[in-house]
């Protein structure tokens, strides 16, 4: 029933690589979508079937195609368990088989075999009579043979490319059902991954919270001096917190298609406050739609009952509808909202919304979102407010994901102009500041901090009038404070954290580096005779001769710190790799090359070469993971220099 996969192995390799990439991407995307608010829940249906609705194309999915045979007992684990174990237990392996053989990850079988034969001739134990050299040669020969065994077998190579060396220690992967092709195996693997992720999602909640603290700072710019003449301490501006709002929500999957969301909020304004609690039950009815029932209660508005449905009309269009009944001492207030959205092109969406109730309105908007910008144009006609709004956001393509934005909104209530910026300040935190200038609203500064799924808002009302001083300080103040904190606190802290992590990494890898150093020194000794022959052959035809080669961290003359260069001499190992007056290094880290090791763990490394070709001197400096091919005319040194 089963056979070992050998033929068609290139397809298997491509399939496993594709599966790994798909799992990493889809797991992250779908986790976020399943735990997202309503706006994101819409996109789950638009992109396709949710986890709970995805089913295998073939009914016989109960028969496993990928099996894991256990040594301790004759049990069988499915691939989902095997992948879960790998994800939880695998660690980064410093041994790079591609770098050891000096081949690229796209190397053919002929290239692998050529490199393997060459290294076998170099490290074969029978070529060395000295007992110590013979022992070291046997060890290196074993490493090379192991690397070739893995990379020459397409299926083992695919597992190694995905999970690293540790993945090869998990038995299995090689047994598949005879009648299954790679596409069907991939389908089964995706199903198992989805089931595993569903189990994980059901064990988690997705807490989300918002804390908003409103600050009244109008006394800073607009005050009456006579009010403070006879009041002790009246010379200081009076700043107070006049409103607060706290909300929290959690999600709990009930079944594969049902999810419950429990949320609550508390608000206070000028000494008066209230709160409410809501329970929402959502069911995914099909691949094209879902529905929600909402129940709520509060001390101000009273009980609430609502219903919401979503439906994909076409591949480019969807609609939502929402109805609600709000019960209070004044009676029942019904409300309804309907929205239709359509993809106008790849990056543009059009929305048309109708709202009926206490604030009836008709709204239409166009939203264009690209990699570098976000544009919104909206028009609302309603009671009591009608307005026209336009906003634009530019996205810088930098590491901190900096964005600057501006908007203008005008209507029956007046005109408001806003501008601001946001920036990623840590892995999970985003800081944003927005200045709002309006008539008759005045000048306000809004500060927002997003930390994972928590949001902290600080709206600061500066003045009721349009005062240039308020606008100036609202603009310059946050920027100056941010730059000062960034330079004096955040950057030193991050730098200290990185240094601590680097020191810890060095301590943890000290024994491994010592072992690799010993192996590299042994490899250099074993290369001596071969290097002599290569140099003699290259000198006879004025070929490529490596005069000096250094690998590690180099220190520039203008370095602010008194750093010491951390480099090792790799002249012999590189000369040993010269063939037919050429030296070719792949894009893998050079620390894995024979005769190399990492002299500065966690730091940026380079390779510096001084070589001679056709009697002329050449020099080149190459990055650690950059591919290198010499000789080149551009490396030639001016004789006068």
Coordinates of C-alpha atoms in Angstrom, one line a residue:
X1 CA 0.0 0.0 0.0
X2 CA 2.9 2.3 0.7
X3 CA 6.1 3.1 -1.1
X4 CA 9.1 5.3 -0.5
X5 CA 9.0 8.4 -2.6
X6 CA 12.1 8.7 -4.8
X7 CA 10.8 9.4 -8.3
X8 CA 9.2 12.8 -9.0
X9 CA 11.1 14.1 -6.0
X10 CA 11.5 17.6 -7.4
X11 CA 7.7 17.9 -7.2
X12 CA 7.8 16.6 -3.6
X13 CA 10.5 19.2 -2.7
X14 CA 8.5 22.0 -4.2
X15 CA 5.3 20.9 -2.6
X16 CA 6.8 20.7 0.9
X17 CA 8.4 24.1 0.5
X18 CA 5.1 25.6 -0.7
X19 CA 3.2 23.9 2.2
X20 CA 5.6 25.4 4.7
X21 CA 5.3 28.9 3.3
X22 CA 1.5 28.6 3.0
X23 CA 1.2 27.4 6.6
X24 CA 3.2 30.3 8.0
X25 CA 1.3 32.9 6.0
X26 CA -2.2 31.5 6.4
X27 CA -1.9 30.7 10.1
X28 CA -1.0 34.2 10.9
X29 CA -3.6 35.8 8.6
X30 CA -6.4 33.6 9.6
X31 CA -5.7 33.8 13.3
X32 CA -5.8 37.6 13.1
X33 CA -9.0 37.4 11.0
X34 CA -10.8 35.0 13.3
X35 CA -10.1 37.3 16.3
X36 CA -10.7 40.5 14.5
X37 CA -13.7 43.0 15.0
X38 CA -16.5 43.2 12.5
X39 CA -14.6 45.0 9.8
X40 CA -12.0 42.3 9.7
X41 CA -14.6 39.5 9.9
X42 CA -15.9 40.7 6.6
X43 CA -12.6 40.0 5.0
X44 CA -12.7 36.4 6.2
X45 CA -15.6 35.6 3.9
X46 CA -14.2 37.7 1.1
X47 CA -10.9 35.8 1.0
X48 CA -12.5 32.4 1.0
X49 CA -13.7 29.7 3.4
X50 CA -13.0 30.0 7.1
X51 CA -11.2 27.2 9.0
X52 CA -14.5 25.8 10.2
X53 CA -16.0 25.5 6.8
X54 CA -13.0 24.1 4.8
X55 CA -13.4 20.5 4.0
X56 CA -11.2 18.1 2.0
X57 CA -12.1 17.6 -1.6
X58 CA -12.0 13.8 -1.2
X59 CA -14.2 11.9 1.2
X60 CA -11.6 9.3 2.2
X61 CA -9.6 11.9 4.2
X62 CA -9.7 9.4 7.2
X63 CA -6.9 7.3 5.5
X64 CA -3.6 9.0 6.4
X65 CA -1.2 9.8 3.5
X66 CA 1.6 11.0 5.7
X67 CA 2.4 8.7 8.7
X68 CA 4.7 9.0 11.6
X69 CA 6.0 5.6 12.8
X70 CA 7.0 5.5 16.5
X71 CA 10.0 3.6 17.8
X72 CA 8.6 2.8 21.3
X73 CA 5.3 1.4 20.2
X74 CA 3.4 0.5 17.0
X75 CA 1.3 3.6 17.1
X76 CA 0.7 6.0 14.3
X77 CA 0.7 9.8 14.6
X78 CA -0.8 12.0 12.0
X79 CA 1.2 14.8 10.2
X80 CA -0.6 17.5 12.2
X81 CA 0.9 16.2 15.4
X82 CA 4.3 15.8 13.8
X83 CA 4.2 19.4 12.5
X84 CA 3.0 20.6 15.9
X85 CA 5.9 18.9 17.6
X86 CA 8.3 20.3 15.1
X87 CA 7.0 23.8 15.5
X88 CA 7.2 23.6 19.3
X89 CA 10.6 21.8 19.6
X90 CA 12.7 22.9 16.7
X91 CA 15.6 25.2 17.4
X92 CA 17.9 27.1 15.1
X93 CA 20.7 24.9 13.9
X94 CA 24.0 26.5 13.2
X95 CA 25.2 23.7 10.8
X96 CA 24.3 24.7 7.2
X97 CA 24.7 21.8 4.9
X98 CA 24.6 24.1 1.8
X99 CA 27.4 26.2 3.2
X100 CA 29.5 23.2 4.2
X101 CA 29.3 21.9 0.6
X102 CA 29.6 25.5 -0.8
X103 CA 26.5 25.1 -3.0
X104 CA 23.4 27.2 -3.5
X105 CA 20.0 26.1 -2.3
X106 CA 19.1 25.6 -5.9
X107 CA 22.1 23.3 -6.6
X108 CA 21.5 20.4 -8.9
X109 CA 22.5 16.8 -8.2
X110 CA 25.5 17.2 -10.5
X111 CA 26.7 20.2 -8.5
X112 CA 26.2 18.4 -5.2
X113 CA 28.0 15.4 -6.4
X114 CA 31.0 17.4 -7.7
X115 CA 31.4 19.3 -4.4
X116 CA 31.0 16.1 -2.4
X117 CA 33.7 14.2 -4.3
X118 CA 36.1 17.1 -4.0
X119 CA 35.6 17.3 -0.2
X120 CA 35.8 13.5 0.1
X121 CA 39.2 13.6 -1.6
X122 CA 40.3 16.3 0.8
X123 CA 39.1 14.7 4.0
X124 CA 39.4 11.0 3.3
X125 CA 40.9 9.3 6.4
X126 CA 43.1 7.0 4.3
X127 CA 45.1 9.9 3.0
X128 CA 46.5 10.8 6.5
X129 CA 48.9 8.6 8.5
X130 CA 49.1 10.8 11.6
X131 CA 46.6 9.3 14.1
X132 CA 45.4 12.7 15.3
X133 CA 44.9 14.0 11.7
X134 CA 43.3 10.7 10.8
X135 CA 40.8 11.1 13.6
X136 CA 40.0 14.6 12.7
X137 CA 39.7 13.7 9.0
X138 CA 37.2 10.9 9.9
X139 CA 35.0 13.4 11.8
X140 CA 35.0 15.9 9.0
X141 CA 34.5 13.2 6.4
X142 CA 31.4 12.1 8.4
X143 CA 30.0 15.6 8.4
X144 CA 30.4 16.0 4.6
X145 CA 28.9 12.6 4.0
X146 CA 25.9 13.4 6.2
X147 CA 25.4 16.7 4.4
X148 CA 25.5 15.0 1.0
X149 CA 23.2 12.2 2.1
X150 CA 20.5 14.7 3.1
X151 CA 20.8 17.1 0.2
X152 CA 21.1 14.4 -2.4
X153 CA 17.8 12.8 -1.3
X154 CA 15.1 15.2 -2.6
X155 CA 12.6 14.3 0.2
X156 CA 15.1 14.6 3.0
X157 CA 16.3 17.9 1.4
X158 CA 12.8 19.2 1.4
X159 CA 12.4 18.5 5.1
X160 CA 15.8 20.0 5.8
X161 CA 14.9 23.2 3.9
X162 CA 11.7 23.6 5.9
X163 CA 12.5 22.4 9.4
X164 CA 16.3 22.3 9.5
X165 CA 18.5 19.5 10.8
X166 CA 16.2 18.8 13.7
X167 CA 13.3 18.0 11.3
X168 CA 15.3 15.0 10.0
X169 CA 15.3 13.5 13.5
X170 CA 11.6 13.0 13.4
X171 CA 10.8 9.7 11.7
X172 CA 8.3 9.7 9.0
X173 CA 7.7 11.9 5.9
X174 CA 9.0 9.2 3.6
X175 CA 5.9 7.0 3.6
X176 CA 3.0 8.1 1.4
X177 CA 0.1 6.3 -0.2
X178 CA 1.0 5.0 -3.5
X179 CA -1.9 6.4 -5.4
X180 CA -1.6 9.9 -4.1
X181 CA 0.1 12.7 -6.2
X182 CA 1.8 15.7 -4.6
X183 CA -1.3 17.9 -5.1
X184 CA -3.5 15.4 -3.1
X185 CA -0.8 15.1 -0.4
X186 CA -0.7 18.9 -0.1
X187 CA -4.5 19.0 0.2
X188 CA -4.4 16.5 3.1
X189 CA -1.5 18.3 4.8
X190 CA -3.4 21.6 4.6
X191 CA -6.5 20.0 6.1
X192 CA -4.4 18.6 9.0
X193 CA -2.9 22.0 9.6
X194 CA -6.3 23.7 9.6
X195 CA -7.6 21.2 12.2
X196 CA -4.6 21.7 14.4
X197 CA -5.0 25.5 14.2
X198 CA -8.7 25.2 15.0
X199 CA -7.9 23.3 18.1
X200 CA -5.5 25.9 19.2
X201 CA -7.9 28.8 18.5
X202 CA -10.6 27.1 20.5
X203 CA -8.3 27.1 23.5
X204 CA -7.7 30.9 23.3
X205 CA -9.6 34.1 23.9
X206 CA -8.8 37.3 22.1
X207 CA -8.9 40.1 24.7
X208 CA -9.1 43.6 23.3
X209 CA -9.4 46.8 25.3
X210 CA -9.5 50.5 25.0
X211 CA -8.7 53.1 27.6
X212 CA -9.5 56.8 26.8
X213 CA -8.6 59.6 29.2
X214 CA -9.9 63.1 28.2
X215 CA -7.9 66.0 29.5
X216 CA -9.0 69.6 29.6
X217 CA -6.0 71.9 29.3
X218 CA -7.7 75.1 28.1
X219 CA -6.3 76.9 31.1
X220 CA -2.8 76.7 29.5
X221 CA -3.7 79.1 26.6
X222 CA -7.0 80.8 27.5
X223 CA -7.4 81.9 31.1
X224 CA -8.7 84.9 33.1
X225 CA -6.0 86.3 35.3
X226 CA -8.3 88.1 37.6
X227 CA -9.9 84.8 38.7
X228 CA -6.6 83.7 40.3
X229 CA -5.5 86.9 42.0
X230 CA -6.8 85.9 45.5
X231 CA -6.6 82.1 45.1
X232 CA -3.5 80.4 46.7
X233 CA -1.5 78.7 43.9
X234 CA -3.6 80.5 41.4
X235 CA -0.6 81.3 39.3
X236 CA -0.4 77.7 38.0
X237 CA -2.7 76.6 35.1
X238 CA -5.5 74.3 36.1
X239 CA -5.5 71.0 34.1
X240 CA -8.1 68.4 34.8
X241 CA -9.3 65.0 33.6
X242 CA -12.9 65.6 32.6
X243 CA -13.8 62.3 30.9
X244 CA -12.8 58.6 30.9
X245 CA -13.8 55.6 29.0
X246 CA -12.8 51.9 29.4
X247 CA -14.0 49.0 27.3
X248 CA -12.9 45.4 27.1
X249 CA -14.0 42.4 25.0
X250 CA -13.1 38.7 24.8
X251 CA -14.0 36.0 22.3
X252 CA -14.7 32.4 22.9
X253 CA -15.2 29.8 20.1
X254 CA -18.2 27.6 21.0
X255 CA -18.1 25.3 18.0
X256 CA -16.3 25.2 14.6
X257 CA -18.8 27.7 13.3
X258 CA -20.1 29.6 16.4
X259 CA -18.2 32.2 18.4
X260 CA -19.3 34.2 21.4
X261 CA -18.1 37.8 22.1
X262 CA -18.5 39.3 25.5
X263 CA -17.8 43.0 25.9
X264 CA -18.4 45.8 28.4
X265 CA -17.6 49.5 28.8
X266 CA -17.6 52.2 31.5
X267 CA -17.7 55.9 30.8
X268 CA -17.7 59.1 32.9
X269 CA -17.9 62.7 31.9
X270 CA -17.8 65.7 34.3
X271 CA -18.8 63.5 37.3
X272 CA -21.6 61.6 35.5
X273 CA -21.1 58.1 34.2
X274 CA -22.6 54.8 33.2
X275 CA -21.8 51.5 31.7
X276 CA -23.1 48.6 29.6
X277 CA -22.5 45.0 28.8
X278 CA -23.0 43.1 25.6
X279 CA -23.1 39.5 24.4
X280 CA -22.8 38.7 20.7
X281 CA -23.1 35.3 19.2
X282 CA -21.8 34.9 15.7
X283 CA -22.4 31.9 13.4
X284 CA -20.8 31.3 10.0
X285 CA -23.6 29.9 7.9
X286 CA -21.8 29.2 4.7
X287 CA -18.8 30.2 2.6
X288 CA -20.7 33.3 1.6
X289 CA -22.2 34.7 4.7
X290 CA -22.6 34.8 8.5
X291 CA -25.0 36.2 11.1
X292 CA -24.9 37.7 14.5
X293 CA -27.3 38.2 17.4
X294 CA -26.5 40.8 20.0
X295 CA -27.9 41.3 23.5
X296 CA -27.0 44.2 25.7
X297 CA -28.0 46.0 28.9
X298 CA -26.9 49.3 30.5
X299 CA -27.8 51.7 33.3
X300 CA -28.4 54.6 30.8
X301 CA -29.9 53.3 27.6
X302 CA -31.6 50.1 28.9
X303 CA -31.8 46.7 27.2
X304 CA -30.7 46.2 23.6
X305 CA -31.5 43.5 21.1
X306 CA -29.8 43.5 17.6
X307 CA -29.2 41.4 14.6
X308 CA -26.6 41.6 11.9
X309 CA -26.0 39.6 8.7
X310 CA -23.3 39.5 6.0
X311 CA -23.6 38.2 2.5
X312 CA -21.2 37.9 -0.4
X313 CA -23.3 38.8 -3.5
X314 CA -20.6 38.3 -6.0
X315 CA -16.8 37.9 -5.9
X316 CA -16.4 41.7 -5.9
X317 CA -19.5 42.8 -4.0
X318 CA -20.9 42.2 -0.5
X319 CA -23.7 43.6 1.6
X320 CA -24.4 43.9 5.4
X321 CA -27.6 44.7 7.2
X322 CA -28.2 45.5 10.8
X323 CA -31.3 45.9 12.9
X324 CA -31.7 46.9 16.5
X325 CA -34.2 47.7 19.3
X326 CA -33.2 49.9 22.1
X327 CA -35.5 49.8 25.2
X328 CA -35.7 52.7 27.6
X329 CA -38.1 54.5 29.9
X330 CA -39.2 56.7 26.9
X331 CA -40.2 53.6 24.9
X332 CA -38.6 51.5 22.1
X333 CA -36.2 53.1 19.6
X334 CA -35.8 51.0 16.5
X335 CA -32.8 51.4 14.1
X336 CA -31.5 49.9 10.9
X337 CA -28.4 50.1 8.9
X338 CA -27.6 48.7 5.4
X339 CA -24.3 48.9 3.6
X340 CA -23.2 47.7 0.2
X341 CA -19.5 47.6 -0.8
X342 CA -17.9 46.8 -4.1
X343 CA -14.3 46.4 -5.4
X344 CA -13.7 49.1 -8.0
X345 CA -10.2 47.8 -8.8
X346 CA -7.5 45.9 -7.0
X347 CA -6.8 48.7 -4.5
X348 CA -10.1 50.6 -4.4
X349 CA -13.4 50.0 -2.6
X350 CA -16.6 51.8 -2.9
X351 CA -19.2 52.0 0.0
X352 CA -22.8 53.0 0.1
X353 CA -24.5 53.1 3.5
X354 CA -28.0 54.0 4.6
X355 CA -28.8 54.5 8.3
X356 CA -32.2 55.0 9.8
X357 CA -33.0 55.9 13.4
X358 CA -32.2 58.7 15.8
X359 CA -29.5 60.0 13.4
X360 CA -30.7 59.0 9.9
X361 CA -28.2 59.6 7.1
X362 CA -27.0 58.4 3.7
X363 CA -23.2 58.0 3.3
X364 CA -21.1 57.2 0.3
X365 CA -17.3 56.8 0.3
X366 CA -14.4 55.7 -1.8
X367 CA -11.3 54.2 -0.1
X368 CA -8.1 53.5 -2.0
X369 CA -5.3 51.7 -0.1
X370 CA -2.0 50.9 -1.7
X371 CA 1.5 50.0 -0.4
X372 CA 2.5 53.6 -0.1
X373 CA -0.7 55.6 0.5
X374 CA -4.3 55.5 1.8
X375 CA -7.0 57.9 0.5
X376 CA -10.6 58.3 1.6
X377 CA -13.3 60.5 0.2
X378 CA -16.7 60.5 1.9
X379 CA -20.0 62.4 1.6
X380 CA -22.8 62.2 4.1
X381 CA -26.3 63.7 3.9
X382 CA -28.4 63.4 7.0
X383 CA -30.1 64.7 10.1
X384 CA -28.7 66.5 12.0
X385 CA -25.2 66.3 10.4
X386 CA -24.1 66.5 6.7
X387 CA -20.5 66.7 5.8
X388 CA -17.8 66.2 3.1
X389 CA -14.6 64.6 4.3
X390 CA -11.3 63.9 2.5
X391 CA -8.2 62.3 4.0
X392 CA -4.8 61.2 2.8
X393 CA -2.1 59.1 4.4
X394 CA 1.4 58.5 3.1
X395 CA 3.3 55.3 4.2
X396 CA 7.1 55.5 4.4
X397 CA 8.8 52.2 3.4
X398 CA 11.0 52.2 6.4
X399 CA 11.7 49.8 9.3
X400 CA 9.5 51.8 11.7
X401 CA 6.5 51.9 9.4
X402 CA 6.2 55.7 9.7
X403 CA 3.0 57.3 8.4
X404 CA 2.0 60.9 8.0
X405 CA -1.6 61.9 7.4
X406 CA -3.9 64.9 6.9
X407 CA -7.6 65.4 6.5
X408 CA -10.3 68.0 6.1
X409 CA -13.9 67.7 7.1
X410 CA -16.6 70.4 6.6
X411 CA -20.3 70.4 7.2
X412 CA -23.2 72.0 9.1
X413 CA -21.2 71.6 12.3
X414 CA -18.3 73.7 11.0
X415 CA -14.9 72.8 9.6
X416 CA -12.1 70.6 11.1
X417 CA -8.6 70.1 9.8
X418 CA -6.4 67.4 11.2
X419 CA -2.8 66.4 10.6
X420 CA -0.5 64.0 12.4
X421 CA 1.9 61.0 12.2
X422 CA 2.3 57.5 13.6
X423 CA 5.3 55.3 14.0
X424 CA 6.2 51.9 15.3
X425 CA 8.3 52.3 18.5
X426 CA 8.7 48.6 19.3
X427 CA 7.8 45.2 18.0
X428 CA 4.2 45.4 19.3
X429 CA 3.7 49.1 19.9
X430 CA 2.6 52.0 17.7
X431 CA 2.5 55.6 18.8
X432 CA 0.5 58.2 17.0
X433 CA -0.2 62.0 17.5
X434 CA -2.9 64.1 15.7
X435 CA -3.5 67.8 15.9
X436 CA -7.2 68.8 15.3
X437 CA -8.0 72.5 14.4
X438 CA -11.7 73.3 14.0
X439 CA -14.3 76.0 14.1
X440 CA -16.0 76.2 16.5
X441 CA -14.3 73.2 18.2
X442 CA -10.9 74.9 18.8
X443 CA -7.6 73.2 19.0
X444 CA -7.0 69.6 20.3
X445 CA -4.1 67.2 20.5
X446 CA -4.9 63.5 20.3
X447 CA -2.3 60.9 21.4
X448 CA -2.8 57.2 20.7
X449 CA -0.7 54.2 21.8
X450 CA -1.4 50.7 20.5
X451 CA 0.2 48.0 22.4
X452 CA -0.7 44.6 20.9
X453 CA -4.5 44.4 21.2
X454 CA -4.8 47.2 23.7
X455 CA -5.4 50.9 22.8
X456 CA -4.7 53.9 24.9
X457 CA -6.2 57.3 23.9
X458 CA -5.4 60.7 25.4
X459 CA -7.5 63.5 23.7
X460 CA -6.2 66.8 25.1
X461 CA -8.4 69.9 24.6
X462 CA -6.1 72.9 24.4
X463 CA -8.4 75.8 23.6
X464 CA -11.9 76.7 22.3
X465 CA -10.5 79.4 20.0
X466 CA -8.1 79.3 17.1
X467 CA -4.9 80.5 18.8
X468 CA -1.6 80.3 16.9
X469 CA 0.3 79.5 20.2
X470 CA -1.9 76.5 20.8
X471 CA -1.4 75.2 17.3
X472 CA 2.4 75.8 17.5
X473 CA 2.8 73.9 20.8
X474 CA 0.4 71.2 19.8
X475 CA 2.6 70.6 16.7
X476 CA 6.1 71.1 18.0
X477 CA 5.6 69.9 21.6
X478 CA 4.9 66.2 20.9
X479 CA 7.6 66.0 18.3
X480 CA 10.2 67.5 20.6
X481 CA 9.2 65.3 23.5
X482 CA 9.3 62.2 21.2
X483 CA 12.8 63.0 19.9
X484 CA 14.1 63.6 23.4
X485 CA 12.6 60.4 24.8
X486 CA 13.7 58.5 21.8
X487 CA 17.3 59.7 22.0
X488 CA 17.7 59.8 25.8
X489 CA 15.7 56.8 27.0
X490 CA 14.4 54.5 24.3
X491 CA 17.6 54.2 22.1
X492 CA 19.9 53.6 25.1
X493 CA 17.5 51.1 26.5
X494 CA 17.2 49.2 23.2
X495 CA 20.9 49.3 22.7
X496 CA 21.5 47.9 26.2
X497 CA 18.9 45.2 25.6
X498 CA 20.6 44.2 22.4
X499 CA 24.0 44.1 24.1
X500 CA 22.6 41.9 26.8
X501 CA 21.0 39.5 24.3
X502 CA 24.3 39.4 22.4
X503 CA 26.3 38.6 25.5
X504 CA 23.8 35.9 26.4
X505 CA 23.9 34.5 22.9
X506 CA 27.7 34.4 23.1
X507 CA 27.6 32.6 26.5
X508 CA 25.0 30.0 25.3
X509 CA 27.0 29.3 22.1
X510 CA 30.5 29.4 23.7
X511 CA 30.9 25.6 23.7
X512 CA 29.5 25.2 20.2
X513 CA 31.8 27.9 18.9
X514 CA 34.8 26.3 20.6
X515 CA 33.9 23.0 18.9
X516 CA 33.5 24.6 15.5
X517 CA 36.8 26.4 16.0
X518 CA 38.5 23.2 16.7
X519 CA 37.0 21.6 13.7
X520 CA 38.0 24.6 11.5
X521 CA 41.6 24.3 12.7
X522 CA 41.6 20.6 12.0
X523 CA 40.2 21.2 8.6
X524 CA 42.9 23.8 7.8
X525 CA 45.6 21.2 8.8
X526 CA 44.1 18.7 6.5
X527 CA 44.0 21.2 3.6
X528 CA 47.7 22.0 3.7
X529 CA 48.9 19.5 1.1
X530 CA 46.0 20.1 -1.2
X531 CA 46.5 23.9 -1.0
X532 CA 50.2 23.5 -1.9
X533 CA 49.3 21.6 -5.0
X534 CA 46.6 24.1 -5.9
X535 CA 49.0 27.1 -5.5
X536 CA 51.7 25.3 -7.6
X537 CA 49.1 24.7 -10.4
X538 CA 47.8 28.3 -10.3
X539 CA 51.3 29.8 -10.2
X540 CA 52.3 27.8 -13.3
X541 CA 49.5 29.5 -15.3
X542 CA 49.5 32.8 -13.5
X543 CA 46.1 32.0 -12.1
X544 CA 44.2 32.8 -8.9
X545 CA 46.2 32.9 -5.7
X546 CA 44.7 34.1 -2.4
X547 CA 47.3 36.2 -0.6
X548 CA 45.3 37.2 2.4
X549 CA 41.8 36.5 3.5
X550 CA 40.1 37.6 6.7
X551 CA 36.6 36.8 7.9
X552 CA 34.7 38.5 10.8
X553 CA 33.9 42.0 12.1
X554 CA 36.1 44.8 10.8
X555 CA 36.4 48.1 12.6
X556 CA 36.5 51.3 10.6
X557 CA 38.9 54.2 11.4
X558 CA 36.0 56.5 12.3
X559 CA 34.4 54.1 14.8
X560 CA 33.3 56.0 17.9
X561 CA 34.1 53.1 20.2
X562 CA 37.5 51.6 20.8
X563 CA 36.4 48.3 19.3
X564 CA 38.8 45.6 18.4
X565 CA 38.5 43.7 15.1
X566 CA 37.2 40.2 15.5
X567 CA 38.5 38.3 12.5
X568 CA 40.0 35.0 11.6
X569 CA 42.5 34.1 8.9
X570 CA 40.7 32.1 6.1
X571 CA 43.4 32.2 3.5
X572 CA 44.0 28.5 3.4
X573 CA 40.3 27.4 3.3
X574 CA 39.5 29.8 0.4
X575 CA 42.6 28.8 -1.6
X576 CA 41.5 25.2 -1.2
X577 CA 38.1 26.1 -2.9
X578 CA 39.9 27.6 -6.0
X579 CA 39.2 25.5 -9.1
X580 CA 40.3 26.4 -12.6
X581 CA 41.4 29.9 -11.5
X582 CA 38.0 30.6 -10.1
X583 CA 36.5 31.0 -6.6
X584 CA 32.7 30.9 -6.3
X585 CA 30.9 31.3 -3.0
X586 CA 27.2 31.1 -2.6
X587 CA 24.8 33.4 -0.8
X588 CA 24.8 31.3 2.4
X589 CA 26.6 32.4 5.5
X590 CA 30.3 31.8 5.1
X591 CA 30.7 30.6 8.7
X592 CA 29.6 27.2 7.5
X593 CA 32.4 26.8 4.9
X594 CA 35.1 24.2 5.6
X595 CA 37.8 25.8 7.7
X596 CA 35.5 28.7 8.8
X597 CA 33.7 29.4 12.1
X598 CA 31.9 32.4 13.6
X599 CA 34.4 34.6 15.4
X600 CA 31.7 37.1 16.5
X601 CA 28.3 35.6 17.2
X602 CA 25.3 37.8 16.5
X603 CA 27.4 40.6 14.9
X604 CA 27.6 41.7 11.3
X605 CA 30.5 39.9 9.5
X606 CA 32.3 40.5 6.2
X607 CA 34.9 38.7 4.1
X608 CA 38.0 40.6 3.0
X609 CA 40.3 39.2 0.3
X610 CA 43.5 40.2 -1.2
X611 CA 44.4 38.0 -4.2
X612 CA 46.6 37.9 -7.3
X613 CA 45.5 37.1 -10.8
X614 CA 47.5 37.4 -14.0
X615 CA 50.2 39.0 -11.9
X616 CA 47.9 41.9 -10.8
X617 CA 46.7 42.6 -7.3
X618 CA 43.0 42.5 -6.5
X619 CA 41.0 43.3 -3.4
X620 CA 37.4 42.9 -2.4
X621 CA 35.2 43.2 0.7
X622 CA 32.0 41.0 0.6
X623 CA 29.1 40.7 3.1
X624 CA 28.6 37.5 5.0
X625 CA 25.6 36.3 3.0
X626 CA 26.5 37.9 -0.3
X627 CA 27.4 35.6 -3.2
X628 CA 31.0 36.1 -4.4
X629 CA 32.7 35.2 -7.6
X630 CA 36.4 36.1 -8.3
X631 CA 38.4 37.1 -10.2
X632 CA 36.8 40.3 -11.4
X633 CA 38.2 43.3 -13.2
X634 CA 36.5 45.7 -10.8
X635 CA 38.5 44.2 -7.9
X636 CA 41.8 45.2 -9.5
X637 CA 44.0 47.6 -7.4
X638 CA 45.7 50.6 -9.1
X639 CA 49.5 50.0 -9.1
X640 CA 50.1 53.6 -8.0
X641 CA 47.8 53.0 -5.0

